PDB file of C-alpha atoms in Angstrom:
ATOM      1  CA  MET U 438     -12.810  -3.322  -4.457  1.00 47.00           C
ATOM      2  CA  SER U 439      -9.565  -3.314  -6.395  1.00 47.00           C
ATOM      3  CA  ARG U 440      -7.712  -6.619  -6.583  1.00 72.00           C
ATOM      4  CA  LYS U 441      -4.594  -4.988  -8.031  1.00 84.00           C
ATOM      5  CA  LEU U 442      -1.768  -3.899  -5.772  1.00 89.00           C
ATOM      6  CA  VAL U 443      -1.870  -0.113  -6.158  1.00 92.00           C
ATOM      7  CA  ARG U 444      -1.616   2.851  -3.793  1.00 91.00           C
ATOM      8  CA  PRO U 445      -5.103   4.401  -3.724  1.00 90.00           C
ATOM      9  CA  ARG U 446      -5.726   8.135  -3.775  1.00 87.00           C
ATOM     10  CA  GLN U 447      -8.310   7.895  -0.987  1.00 87.00           C
ATOM     11  CA  GLY U 448      -7.580   6.680   2.543  1.00 83.00           C
ATOM     12  CA  ARG U 449      -3.868   7.454   2.573  1.00 85.00           C
ATOM     13  CA  MET U 450      -2.018   8.461   5.700  1.00 89.00           C
ATOM     14  CA  LEU U 451       1.554   8.570   4.468  1.00 89.00           C
ATOM     15  CA  ALA U 452       2.192   6.906   1.123  1.00 92.00           C
ATOM     16  CA  GLY U 453      -0.853   4.673   0.735  1.00 93.00           C
ATOM     17  CA  VAL U 454       1.033   1.399   1.094  1.00 95.00           C
ATOM     18  CA  CYS U 455      -1.078   0.086   3.989  1.00 95.00           C
ATOM     19  CA  ALA U 456      -4.307   1.239   2.295  1.00 94.00           C
ATOM     20  CA  GLY U 457      -3.266  -0.547  -0.907  1.00 94.00           C
ATOM     21  CA  LEU U 458      -2.371  -3.736   0.924  1.00 95.00           C
ATOM     22  CA  GLY U 459      -5.668  -3.603   2.785  1.00 94.00           C
ATOM     23  CA  GLN U 460      -7.658  -3.237  -0.434  1.00 92.00           C
ATOM     24  CA  ARG U 461      -5.722  -6.016  -2.137  1.00 93.00           C
ATOM     25  CA  PHE U 462      -6.194  -8.526   0.675  1.00 93.00           C
ATOM     26  CA  GLY U 463      -9.703  -7.503   1.774  1.00 93.00           C
ATOM     27  CA  MET U 464      -8.710  -5.921   5.088  1.00 94.00           C
ATOM     28  CA  SER U 465      -9.264  -2.457   6.461  1.00 94.00           C
ATOM     29  CA  ALA U 466      -6.397  -0.019   6.090  1.00 94.00           C
ATOM     30  CA  GLY U 467      -6.511   0.580   9.848  1.00 95.00           C
ATOM     31  CA  MET U 468      -5.926  -3.108  10.543  1.00 97.00           C
ATOM     32  CA  VAL U 469      -2.931  -3.215   8.188  1.00 96.00           C
ATOM     33  CA  ARG U 470      -1.526  -0.073   9.842  1.00 96.00           C
ATOM     34  CA  LEU U 471      -1.976  -1.600  13.287  1.00 97.00           C
ATOM     35  CA  LEU U 472      -0.255  -4.822  12.215  1.00 96.00           C
ATOM     36  CA  PHE U 473       2.594  -2.809  10.724  1.00 96.00           C
ATOM     37  CA  LEU U 474       3.024  -0.754  13.891  1.00 96.00           C
ATOM     38  CA  LEU U 475       2.992  -3.902  16.034  1.00 97.00           C
ATOM     39  CA  SER U 476       5.553  -5.505  13.721  1.00 96.00           C
ATOM     40  CA  LEU U 477       7.914  -2.618  14.462  1.00 95.00           C
ATOM     41  CA  LEU U 478       8.299  -4.055  17.963  1.00 96.00           C
ATOM     42  CA  LEU U 479       9.945  -7.134  16.438  1.00 95.00           C
ATOM     43  CA  PRO U 480      13.428  -7.181  14.939  1.00 95.00           C
ATOM     44  CA  GLY U 481      13.448  -7.126  11.162  1.00 93.00           C
ATOM     45  CA  THR U 482      13.401  -5.081   8.017  1.00 95.00           C
ATOM     46  CA  GLN U 483       9.799  -3.836   8.125  1.00 96.00           C
ATOM     47  CA  VAL U 484      10.660  -0.212   7.362  1.00 95.00           C
ATOM     48  CA  ILE U 485      12.849  -1.214   4.416  1.00 96.00           C
ATOM     49  CA  VAL U 486      10.039  -3.395   3.013  1.00 96.00           C
ATOM     50  CA  TYR U 487       7.610  -0.480   3.432  1.00 95.00           C
ATOM     51  CA  LEU U 488       9.957   1.844   1.540  1.00 96.00           C
ATOM     52  CA  ILE U 489      10.439  -0.712  -1.237  1.00 96.00           C
ATOM     53  CA  LEU U 490       6.668  -1.133  -1.579  1.00 95.00           C
ATOM     54  CA  TRP U 491       6.278   2.654  -1.674  1.00 95.00           C
ATOM     55  CA  VAL U 492       8.614   2.774  -4.670  1.00 95.00           C
ATOM     56  CA  LEU U 493       7.296  -0.325  -6.475  1.00 94.00           C
ATOM     57  CA  MET U 494       3.521   0.048  -5.978  1.00 93.00           C
ATOM     58  CA  PRO U 495       2.069   2.343  -8.645  1.00 91.00           C
ATOM     59  CA  ASN U 496      -0.315   5.167  -7.808  1.00 91.00           C
ATOM     60  CA  GLU U 497      -3.918   4.294  -8.579  1.00 85.00           C
ATOM     61  CA  ASP U 498      -4.121   7.194 -11.042  1.00 78.00           C
ATOM     62  CA  ARG U 499      -1.021   6.093 -12.930  1.00 73.00           C
ATOM     63  CA  TYR U 500      -2.222   2.468 -13.018  1.00 67.00           C
ATOM     64  CA  LEU U 501      -5.655   3.461 -14.360  1.00 65.00           C
ATOM     65  CA  ALA U 502      -4.085   5.704 -17.000  1.00 70.00           C
ATOM     66  CA  SER U 503      -1.809   2.898 -18.209  1.00 72.00           C
ATOM     67  CA  THR U 504      -4.660   0.367 -18.503  1.00 72.00           C
ATOM     68  CA  ARG U 505      -6.833   2.709 -20.607  1.00 70.00           C
ATOM     69  CA  HIS U 506      -4.406   2.723 -23.560  1.00 60.00           C
TER      70      HIS U 506
END
């Protein structure tokens, strides 16, 4: 299990943000997705935070390539 915050290649549905958060915090990706969908019922900036994480979280491949050098 990866403890780094990266977007994995496996288990993605859209961008891999929920799968990455699930791996990082020891939860299933499905549970994170469900919590995200439920949070959309509340007022807030959930979609903006998701988009920011999509941009800031590196792909797993890119992260692994950068740590090998």
